[in-house]
mmCIF file of C-alpha atoms in Angstrom:
data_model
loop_
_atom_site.group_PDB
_atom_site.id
_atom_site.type_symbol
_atom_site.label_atom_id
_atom_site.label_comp_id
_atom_site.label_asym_id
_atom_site.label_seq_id
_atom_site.Cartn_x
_atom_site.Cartn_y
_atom_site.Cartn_z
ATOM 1 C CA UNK A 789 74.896 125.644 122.296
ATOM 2 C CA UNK A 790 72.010 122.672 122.249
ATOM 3 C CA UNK A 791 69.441 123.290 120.137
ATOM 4 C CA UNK A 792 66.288 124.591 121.750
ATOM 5 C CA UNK A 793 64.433 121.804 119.840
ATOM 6 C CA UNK A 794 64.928 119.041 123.166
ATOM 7 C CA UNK A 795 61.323 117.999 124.628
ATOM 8 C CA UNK A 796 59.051 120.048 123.111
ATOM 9 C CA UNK A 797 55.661 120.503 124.567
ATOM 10 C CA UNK A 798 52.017 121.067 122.838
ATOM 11 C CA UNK A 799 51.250 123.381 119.930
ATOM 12 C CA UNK A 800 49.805 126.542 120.403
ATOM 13 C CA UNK A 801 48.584 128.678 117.505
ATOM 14 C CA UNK A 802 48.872 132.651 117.593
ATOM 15 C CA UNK A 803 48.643 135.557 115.401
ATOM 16 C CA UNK A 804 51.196 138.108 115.747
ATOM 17 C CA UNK A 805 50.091 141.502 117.997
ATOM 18 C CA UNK A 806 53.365 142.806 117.593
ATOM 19 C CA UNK A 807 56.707 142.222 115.536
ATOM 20 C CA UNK A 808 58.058 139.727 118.177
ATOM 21 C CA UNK A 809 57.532 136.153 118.248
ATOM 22 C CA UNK A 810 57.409 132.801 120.697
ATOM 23 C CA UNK A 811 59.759 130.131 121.111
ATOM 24 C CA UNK A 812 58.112 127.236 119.182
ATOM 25 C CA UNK A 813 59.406 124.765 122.057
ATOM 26 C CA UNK A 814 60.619 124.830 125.409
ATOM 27 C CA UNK A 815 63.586 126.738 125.667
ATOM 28 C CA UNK A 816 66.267 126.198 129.242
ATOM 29 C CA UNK A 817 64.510 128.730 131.759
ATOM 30 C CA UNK A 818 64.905 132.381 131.696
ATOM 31 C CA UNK A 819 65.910 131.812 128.159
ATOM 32 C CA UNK A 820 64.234 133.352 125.231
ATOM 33 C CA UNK A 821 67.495 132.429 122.654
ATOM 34 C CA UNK A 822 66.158 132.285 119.042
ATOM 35 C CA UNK A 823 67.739 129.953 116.266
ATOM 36 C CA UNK A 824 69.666 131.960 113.412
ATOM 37 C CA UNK A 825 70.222 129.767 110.451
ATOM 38 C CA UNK A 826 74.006 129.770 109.774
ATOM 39 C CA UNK A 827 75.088 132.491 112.378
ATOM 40 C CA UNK A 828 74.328 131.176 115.727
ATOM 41 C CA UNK A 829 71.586 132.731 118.167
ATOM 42 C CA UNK A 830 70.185 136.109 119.265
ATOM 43 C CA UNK A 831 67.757 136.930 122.431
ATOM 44 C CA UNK A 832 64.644 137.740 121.302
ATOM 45 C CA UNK A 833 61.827 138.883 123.785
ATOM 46 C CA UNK A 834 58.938 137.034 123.841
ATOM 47 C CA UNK A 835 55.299 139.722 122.760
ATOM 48 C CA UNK A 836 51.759 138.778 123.509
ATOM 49 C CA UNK A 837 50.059 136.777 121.235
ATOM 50 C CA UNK A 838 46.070 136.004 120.474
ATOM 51 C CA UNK A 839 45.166 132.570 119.749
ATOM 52 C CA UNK A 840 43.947 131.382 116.589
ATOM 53 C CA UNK A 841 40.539 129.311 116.788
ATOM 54 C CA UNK A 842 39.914 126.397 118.251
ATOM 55 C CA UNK A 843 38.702 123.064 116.391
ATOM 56 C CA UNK A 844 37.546 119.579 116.696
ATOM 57 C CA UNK A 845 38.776 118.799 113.123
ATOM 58 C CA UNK A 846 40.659 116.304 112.055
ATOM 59 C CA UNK A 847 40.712 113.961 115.688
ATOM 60 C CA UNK A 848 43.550 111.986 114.029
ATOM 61 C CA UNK A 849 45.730 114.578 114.905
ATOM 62 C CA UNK A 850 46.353 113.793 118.945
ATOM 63 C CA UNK A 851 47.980 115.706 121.201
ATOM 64 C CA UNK A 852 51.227 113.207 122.537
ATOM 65 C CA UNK A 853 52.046 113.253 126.408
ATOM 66 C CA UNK A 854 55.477 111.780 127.045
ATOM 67 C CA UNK A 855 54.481 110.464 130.682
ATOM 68 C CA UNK A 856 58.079 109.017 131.250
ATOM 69 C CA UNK A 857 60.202 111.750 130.320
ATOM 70 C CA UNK A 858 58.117 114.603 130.723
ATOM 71 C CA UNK A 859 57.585 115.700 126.838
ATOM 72 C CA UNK A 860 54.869 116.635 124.760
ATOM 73 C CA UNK A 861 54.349 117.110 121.192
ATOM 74 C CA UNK A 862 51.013 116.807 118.776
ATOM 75 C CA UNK A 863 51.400 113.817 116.924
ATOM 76 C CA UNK A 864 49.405 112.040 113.857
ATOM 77 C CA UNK A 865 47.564 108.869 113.667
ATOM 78 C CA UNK A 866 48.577 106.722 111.316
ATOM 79 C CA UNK A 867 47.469 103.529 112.688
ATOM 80 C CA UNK A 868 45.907 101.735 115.860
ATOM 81 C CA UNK A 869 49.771 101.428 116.931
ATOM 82 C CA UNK A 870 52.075 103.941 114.761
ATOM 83 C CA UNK A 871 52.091 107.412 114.946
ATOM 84 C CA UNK A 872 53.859 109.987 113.138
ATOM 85 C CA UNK A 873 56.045 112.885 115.030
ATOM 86 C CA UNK A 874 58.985 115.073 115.433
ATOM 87 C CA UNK A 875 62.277 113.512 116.004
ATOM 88 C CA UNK A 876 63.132 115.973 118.402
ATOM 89 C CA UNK A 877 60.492 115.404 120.656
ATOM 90 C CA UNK A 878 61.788 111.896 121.811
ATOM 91 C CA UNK A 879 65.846 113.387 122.153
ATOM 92 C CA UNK A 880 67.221 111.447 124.832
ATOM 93 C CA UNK A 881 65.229 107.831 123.940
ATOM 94 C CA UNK A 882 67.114 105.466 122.865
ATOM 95 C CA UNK A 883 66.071 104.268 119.161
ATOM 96 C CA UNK A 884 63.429 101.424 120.219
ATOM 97 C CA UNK A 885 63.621 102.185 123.972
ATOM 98 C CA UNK A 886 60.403 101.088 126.045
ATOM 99 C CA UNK A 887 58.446 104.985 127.672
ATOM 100 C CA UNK A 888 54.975 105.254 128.751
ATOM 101 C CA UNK A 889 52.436 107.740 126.777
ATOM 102 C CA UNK A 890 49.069 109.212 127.038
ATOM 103 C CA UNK A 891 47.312 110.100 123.739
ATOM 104 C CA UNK A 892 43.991 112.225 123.660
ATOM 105 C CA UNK A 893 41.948 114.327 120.712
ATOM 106 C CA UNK A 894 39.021 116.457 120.903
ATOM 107 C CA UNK A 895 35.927 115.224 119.806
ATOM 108 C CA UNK A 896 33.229 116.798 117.809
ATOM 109 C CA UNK A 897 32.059 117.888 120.849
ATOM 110 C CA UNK A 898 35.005 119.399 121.742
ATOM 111 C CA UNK A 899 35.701 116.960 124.690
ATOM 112 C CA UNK A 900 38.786 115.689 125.564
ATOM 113 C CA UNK A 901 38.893 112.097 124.995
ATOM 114 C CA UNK A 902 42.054 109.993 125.625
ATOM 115 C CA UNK A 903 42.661 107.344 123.530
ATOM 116 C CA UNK A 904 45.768 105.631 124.781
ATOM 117 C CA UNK A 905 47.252 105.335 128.073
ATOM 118 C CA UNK A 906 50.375 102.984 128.443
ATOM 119 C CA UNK A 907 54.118 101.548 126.669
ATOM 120 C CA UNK A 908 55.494 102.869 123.240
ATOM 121 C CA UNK A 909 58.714 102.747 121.615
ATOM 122 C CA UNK A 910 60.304 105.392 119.635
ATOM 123 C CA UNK A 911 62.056 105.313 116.476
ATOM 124 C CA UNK A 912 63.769 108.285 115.048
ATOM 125 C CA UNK A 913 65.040 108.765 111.541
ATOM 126 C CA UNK A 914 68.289 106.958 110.805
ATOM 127 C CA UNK A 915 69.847 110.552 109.803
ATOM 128 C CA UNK A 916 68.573 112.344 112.080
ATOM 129 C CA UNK A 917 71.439 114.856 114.210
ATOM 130 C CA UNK A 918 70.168 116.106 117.336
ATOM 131 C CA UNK A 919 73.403 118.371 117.268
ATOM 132 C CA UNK A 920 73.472 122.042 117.566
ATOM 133 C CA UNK A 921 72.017 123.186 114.087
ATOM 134 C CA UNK A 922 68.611 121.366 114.066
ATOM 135 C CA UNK A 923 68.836 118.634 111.452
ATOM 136 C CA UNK A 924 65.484 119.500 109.747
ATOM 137 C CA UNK A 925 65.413 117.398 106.720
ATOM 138 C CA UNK A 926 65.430 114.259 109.557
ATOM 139 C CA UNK A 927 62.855 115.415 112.225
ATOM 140 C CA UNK A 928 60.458 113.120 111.914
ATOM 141 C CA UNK A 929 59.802 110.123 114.132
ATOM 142 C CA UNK A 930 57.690 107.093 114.430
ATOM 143 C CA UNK A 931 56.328 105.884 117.666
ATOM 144 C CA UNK A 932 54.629 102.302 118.109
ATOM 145 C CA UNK A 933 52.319 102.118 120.590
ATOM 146 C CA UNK A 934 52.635 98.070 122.117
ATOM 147 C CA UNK A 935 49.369 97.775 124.089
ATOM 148 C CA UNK A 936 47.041 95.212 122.799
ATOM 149 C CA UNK A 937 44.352 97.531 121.035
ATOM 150 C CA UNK A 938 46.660 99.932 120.545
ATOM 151 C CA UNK A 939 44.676 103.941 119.485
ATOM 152 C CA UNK A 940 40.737 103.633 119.277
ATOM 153 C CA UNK A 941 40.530 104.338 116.000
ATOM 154 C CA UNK A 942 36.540 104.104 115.883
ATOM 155 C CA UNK A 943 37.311 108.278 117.399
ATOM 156 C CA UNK A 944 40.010 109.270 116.185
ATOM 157 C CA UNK A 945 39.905 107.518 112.491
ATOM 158 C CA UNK A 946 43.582 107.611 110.824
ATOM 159 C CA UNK A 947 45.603 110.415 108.752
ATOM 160 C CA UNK A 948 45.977 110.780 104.907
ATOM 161 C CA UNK A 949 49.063 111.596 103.428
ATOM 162 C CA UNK A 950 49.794 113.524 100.833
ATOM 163 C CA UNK A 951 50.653 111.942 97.083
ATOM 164 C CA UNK A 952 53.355 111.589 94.754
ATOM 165 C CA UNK A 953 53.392 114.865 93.009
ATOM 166 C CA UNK A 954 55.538 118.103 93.995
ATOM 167 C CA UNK A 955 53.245 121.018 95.228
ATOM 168 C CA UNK A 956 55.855 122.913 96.643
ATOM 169 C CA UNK A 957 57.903 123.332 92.934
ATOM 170 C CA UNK A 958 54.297 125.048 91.832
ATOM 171 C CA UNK A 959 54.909 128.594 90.363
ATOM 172 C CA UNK A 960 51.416 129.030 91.868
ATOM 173 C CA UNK A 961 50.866 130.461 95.460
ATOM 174 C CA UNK A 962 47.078 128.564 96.106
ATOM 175 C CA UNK A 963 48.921 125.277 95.132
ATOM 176 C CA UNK A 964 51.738 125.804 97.764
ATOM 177 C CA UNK A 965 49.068 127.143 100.931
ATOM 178 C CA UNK A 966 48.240 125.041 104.230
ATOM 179 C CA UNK A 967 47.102 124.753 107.157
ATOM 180 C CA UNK A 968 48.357 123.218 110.429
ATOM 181 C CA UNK A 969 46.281 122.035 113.191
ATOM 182 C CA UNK A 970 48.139 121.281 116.199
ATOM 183 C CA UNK A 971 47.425 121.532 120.629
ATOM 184 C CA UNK A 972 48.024 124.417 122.684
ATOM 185 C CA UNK A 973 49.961 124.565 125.698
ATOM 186 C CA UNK A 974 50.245 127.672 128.072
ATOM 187 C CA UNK A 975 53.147 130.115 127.790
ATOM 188 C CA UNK A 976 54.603 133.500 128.977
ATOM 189 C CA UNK A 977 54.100 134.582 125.160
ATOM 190 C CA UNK A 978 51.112 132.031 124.117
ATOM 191 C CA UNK A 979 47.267 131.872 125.798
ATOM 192 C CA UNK A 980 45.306 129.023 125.329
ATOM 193 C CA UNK A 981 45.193 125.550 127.373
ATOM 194 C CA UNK A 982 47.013 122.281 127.934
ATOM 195 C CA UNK A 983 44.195 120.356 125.805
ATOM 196 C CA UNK A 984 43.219 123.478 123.121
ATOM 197 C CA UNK A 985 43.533 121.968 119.394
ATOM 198 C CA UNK A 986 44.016 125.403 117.153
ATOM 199 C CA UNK A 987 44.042 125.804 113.268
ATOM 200 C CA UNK A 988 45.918 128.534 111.402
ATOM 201 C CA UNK A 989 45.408 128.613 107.802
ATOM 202 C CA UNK A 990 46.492 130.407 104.976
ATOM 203 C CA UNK A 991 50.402 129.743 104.935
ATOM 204 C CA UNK A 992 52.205 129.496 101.498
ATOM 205 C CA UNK A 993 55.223 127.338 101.380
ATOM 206 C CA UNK A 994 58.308 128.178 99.612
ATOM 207 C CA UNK A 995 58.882 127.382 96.161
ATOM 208 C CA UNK A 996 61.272 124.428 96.449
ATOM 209 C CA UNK A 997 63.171 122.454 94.381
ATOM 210 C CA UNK A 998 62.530 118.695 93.691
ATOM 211 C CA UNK A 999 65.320 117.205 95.531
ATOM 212 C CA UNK A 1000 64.564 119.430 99.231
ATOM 213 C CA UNK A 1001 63.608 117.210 102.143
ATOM 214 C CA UNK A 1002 62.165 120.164 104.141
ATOM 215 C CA UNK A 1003 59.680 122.775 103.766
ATOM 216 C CA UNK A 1004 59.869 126.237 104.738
ATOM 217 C CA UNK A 1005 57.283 129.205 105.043
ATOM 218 C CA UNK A 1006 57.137 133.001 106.344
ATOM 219 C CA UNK A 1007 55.492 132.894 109.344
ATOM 220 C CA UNK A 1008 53.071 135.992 108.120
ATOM 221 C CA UNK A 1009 50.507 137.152 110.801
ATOM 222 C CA UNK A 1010 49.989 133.512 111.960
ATOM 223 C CA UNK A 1011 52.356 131.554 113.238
ATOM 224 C CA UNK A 1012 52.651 128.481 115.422
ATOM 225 C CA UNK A 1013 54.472 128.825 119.566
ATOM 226 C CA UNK A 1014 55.041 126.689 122.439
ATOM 227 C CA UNK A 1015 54.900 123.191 121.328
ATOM 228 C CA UNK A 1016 54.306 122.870 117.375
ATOM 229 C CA UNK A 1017 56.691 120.595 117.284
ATOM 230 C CA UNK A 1018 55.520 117.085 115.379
ATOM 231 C CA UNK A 1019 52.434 119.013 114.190
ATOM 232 C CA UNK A 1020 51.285 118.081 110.635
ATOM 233 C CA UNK A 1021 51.654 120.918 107.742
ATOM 234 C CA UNK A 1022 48.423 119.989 105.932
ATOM 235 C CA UNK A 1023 47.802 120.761 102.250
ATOM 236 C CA UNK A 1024 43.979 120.705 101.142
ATOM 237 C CA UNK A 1025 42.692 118.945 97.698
ATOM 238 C CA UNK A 1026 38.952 118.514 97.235
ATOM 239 C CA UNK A 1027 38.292 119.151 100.720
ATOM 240 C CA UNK A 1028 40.312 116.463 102.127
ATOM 241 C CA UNK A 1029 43.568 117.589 104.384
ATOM 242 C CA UNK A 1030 46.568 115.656 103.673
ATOM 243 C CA UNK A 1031 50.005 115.746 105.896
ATOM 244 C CA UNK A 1032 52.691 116.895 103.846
ATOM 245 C CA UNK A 1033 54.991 117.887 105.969
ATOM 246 C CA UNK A 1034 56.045 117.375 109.908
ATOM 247 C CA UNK A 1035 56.492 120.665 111.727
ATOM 248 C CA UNK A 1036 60.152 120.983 113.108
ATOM 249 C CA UNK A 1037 60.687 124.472 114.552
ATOM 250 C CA UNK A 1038 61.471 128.064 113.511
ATOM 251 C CA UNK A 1039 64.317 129.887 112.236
ATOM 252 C CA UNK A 1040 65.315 133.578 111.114
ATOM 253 C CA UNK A 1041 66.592 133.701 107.404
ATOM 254 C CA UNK A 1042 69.185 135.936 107.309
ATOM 255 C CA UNK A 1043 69.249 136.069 103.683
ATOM 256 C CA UNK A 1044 65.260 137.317 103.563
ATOM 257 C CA UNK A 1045 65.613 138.968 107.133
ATOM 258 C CA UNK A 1046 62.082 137.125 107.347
ATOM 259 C CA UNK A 1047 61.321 134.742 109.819
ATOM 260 C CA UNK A 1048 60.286 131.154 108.742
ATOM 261 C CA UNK A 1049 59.126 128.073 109.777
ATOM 262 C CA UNK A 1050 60.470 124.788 108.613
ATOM 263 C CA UNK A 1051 58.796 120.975 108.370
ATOM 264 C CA UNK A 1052 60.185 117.615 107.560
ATOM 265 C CA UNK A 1053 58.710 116.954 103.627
ATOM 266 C CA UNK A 1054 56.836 113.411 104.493
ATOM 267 C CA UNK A 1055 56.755 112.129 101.087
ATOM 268 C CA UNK A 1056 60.796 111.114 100.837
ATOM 269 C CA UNK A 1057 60.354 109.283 104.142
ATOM 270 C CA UNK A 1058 57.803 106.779 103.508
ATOM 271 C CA UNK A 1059 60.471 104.268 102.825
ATOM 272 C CA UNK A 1060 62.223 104.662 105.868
ATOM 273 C CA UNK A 1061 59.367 104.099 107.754
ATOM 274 C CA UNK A 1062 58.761 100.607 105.897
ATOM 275 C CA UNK A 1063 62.146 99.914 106.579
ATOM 276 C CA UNK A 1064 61.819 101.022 110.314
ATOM 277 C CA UNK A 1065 58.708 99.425 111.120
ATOM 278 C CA UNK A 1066 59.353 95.966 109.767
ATOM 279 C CA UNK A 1067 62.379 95.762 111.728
ATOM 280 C CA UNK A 1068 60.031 96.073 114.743
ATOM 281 C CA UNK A 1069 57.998 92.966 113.516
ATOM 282 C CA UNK A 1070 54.613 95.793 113.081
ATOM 283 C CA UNK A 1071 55.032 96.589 109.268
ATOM 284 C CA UNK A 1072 53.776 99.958 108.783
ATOM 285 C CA UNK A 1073 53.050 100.403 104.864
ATOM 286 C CA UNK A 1074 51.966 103.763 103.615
ATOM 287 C CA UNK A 1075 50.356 104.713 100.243
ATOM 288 C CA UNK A 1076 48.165 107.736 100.895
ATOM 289 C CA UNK A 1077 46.602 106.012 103.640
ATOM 290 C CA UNK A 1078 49.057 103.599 105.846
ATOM 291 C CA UNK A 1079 48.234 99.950 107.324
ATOM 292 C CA UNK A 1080 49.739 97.784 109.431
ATOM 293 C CA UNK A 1081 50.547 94.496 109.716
ATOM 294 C CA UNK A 1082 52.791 91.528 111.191
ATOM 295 C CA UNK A 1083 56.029 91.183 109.606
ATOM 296 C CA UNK A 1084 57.471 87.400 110.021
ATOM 297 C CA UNK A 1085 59.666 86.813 107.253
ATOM 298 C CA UNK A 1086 59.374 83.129 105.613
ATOM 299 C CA UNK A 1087 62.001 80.977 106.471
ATOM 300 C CA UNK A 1088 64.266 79.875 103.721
ATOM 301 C CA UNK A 1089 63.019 76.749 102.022
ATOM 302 C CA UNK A 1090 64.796 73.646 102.970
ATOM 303 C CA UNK A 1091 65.939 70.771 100.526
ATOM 304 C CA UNK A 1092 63.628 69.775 98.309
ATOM 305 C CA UNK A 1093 62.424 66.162 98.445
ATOM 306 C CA UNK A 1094 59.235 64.669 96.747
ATOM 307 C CA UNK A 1095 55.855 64.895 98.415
ATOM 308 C CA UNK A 1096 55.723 61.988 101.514
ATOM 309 C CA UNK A 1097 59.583 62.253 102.152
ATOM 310 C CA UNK A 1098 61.970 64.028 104.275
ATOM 311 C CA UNK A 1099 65.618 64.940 103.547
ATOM 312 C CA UNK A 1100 68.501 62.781 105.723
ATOM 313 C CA UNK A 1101 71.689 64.626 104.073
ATOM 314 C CA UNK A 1102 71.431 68.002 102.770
ATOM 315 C CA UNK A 1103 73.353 68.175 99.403
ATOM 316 C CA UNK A 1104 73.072 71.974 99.900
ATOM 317 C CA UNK A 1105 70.818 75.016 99.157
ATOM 318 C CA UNK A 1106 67.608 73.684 97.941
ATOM 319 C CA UNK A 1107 68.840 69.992 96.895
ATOM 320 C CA UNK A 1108 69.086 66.759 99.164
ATOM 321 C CA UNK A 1109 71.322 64.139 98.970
ATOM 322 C CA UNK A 1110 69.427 61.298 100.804
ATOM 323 C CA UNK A 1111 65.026 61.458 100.689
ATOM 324 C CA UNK A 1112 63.483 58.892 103.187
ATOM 325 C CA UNK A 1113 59.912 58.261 103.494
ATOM 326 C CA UNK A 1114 58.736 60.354 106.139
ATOM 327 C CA UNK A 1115 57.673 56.930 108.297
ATOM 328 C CA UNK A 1116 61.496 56.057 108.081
ATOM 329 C CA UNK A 1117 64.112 57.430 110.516
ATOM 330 C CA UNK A 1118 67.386 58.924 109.351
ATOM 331 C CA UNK A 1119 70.163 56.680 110.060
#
């Protein structure tokens, strides 16, 4: 059966009033079918949910209307014209196709400010298998915005990203805990409102190995519903909020008999966004913080001839076999 992940609309964050739990994104209708790692799916009623608290924090993180194909997905600044998302919030874009988009964040006055009306294109990872099993390791996307001006940074500012090292191999609970900060969107299981921005704190991701290209964490009393999807898992050092991880969707480990959530680890994919974005001619470099700028590859020197002459008969790579003063014609 498809994956439940296709066009997934805004976060919503909820702690647990029962045992049950949300879909994390929009499910077919009248469905309420629940992703079992390895053994299919089982329907799973939806239970009512309380919200977990609003925030302006953060307005890099920007809640990401698909206008042309009806999506929407919170989404991460990373520069005027790239941000950072879920791969399977743009299913059914082709890689580089053109789509309109409207991006907004709350301010610190908790208004709604929109910071982006207009074209994008899409680019998901190379690897990335929108099959049945959601390809978690690969959700992640990058989206180039192509107006002018691109995102007004002077409100939002831009996301960091989290370093080199390997948090998530820690022995030690506090250094594997964060936060995600994502946009509600209304629900049959989920309150809140098209434009809420929630936190929920205190998860602890599992203890990994160094090779893994996802995350996963128990959902505990908190978890994320309709719409997480593309929502930055955000780990905390000296009171700065760094995006580790892109949130992907949820999952019931059969092994644990605990339900999890699961994120695309960030750090791996830096290079494959270089790669991606320069293709585009909009080089997107990222350290900890990412910039931007135009690629336009040098052309490849032509043969060499002293200063004041021009070549007439190319001997070949860089050599010429006939230099002419530049006032004289080639024969």
């Amino acid at each position: 059966m498809k994956s439940t992940h296709a066009f997934a609309a805004a976060l919503s964050f909820s702690v647990l009033a029962t045992s049950g739990c949300a879909m994390d994104t929009e499910a077919p209708a009248g469905s309420d079918e629940l992703e079992i790692e390895g053994e299919g799916e089982v329907s799973e009623a939806p239970q009512p949910l309380t919200d977990s608290p609003a925030t302006t924090a953060e307005p890099w993180i920007v809640n990401l209307a698909f206008t042309g194909i009806g999506a929407r997905c919170t989404a991460s600044v990373l520069t005027a014209h790239w941000l950072l998302t879920a791969a399977h919030c743009v299913d059914g874009l082709s890689t580089g196709a053109l789509t309109t988009v409207s991006v907004s964040t709350r301010n610190s006055a908790g208004s709604v400010v929109n910071v982006y009306t207009g074209n994008a294109r899409t680019y998901q990872h190379t690897f990335y298998d929108s099959g049945i099993t959601p390809d978690v390791d690969n959700d992640i996307a990058i989206v180039r915005l192509t107006g002018a001006t691109g995102v007004n940074l002077s409100v939002t500012g831009t996301a960091r990203l989290f370093g080199y090292t390997s948090p998530w191999t820690s022995t030690s609970t506090s250094d594997r805990e964060f936060s995600i900060i994502g946009y509600g969107l209304s629900g049959p299981a989920c309150t809140g409102s098209d434009s809420t921005k929630r936190i929920a704190t205190g998860f602890v991701m599992d203890k990994e190995g160094f090779d893994v290209r996802k995350l996963k964490s128990p959902y505990a009393s908190k978890h994320t519903c309709d719409g997480d999807s593309g929502a930055p898992w955000l780990l905390t050092r000296n009171g700065v909020r760094s995006i580790v991880g892109v949130h992907s969707g949820r999952y019931y480990d059969v092994s644990s008999l605990v339900m999890k959530q699961q994120a695309a680890l960030l750090p791996p994919k830096r290079t494959w966004m270089y790669e991606t974005s320069k293709d585009t001619g909009l080089m997107l470099d990222c350290g900890t913080v990412c910039t931007e700028r135009v690629y336009d590859p040098e052309p490849p020197p032509g043969p060499a001839c002293p200063s004041g002459f021009h070549c007439c008969e190319g001997g070949g790579g860089t050599t010429c076999n006939q230099c002419l003063p530049n006032s004289v014609a080639c024969p």
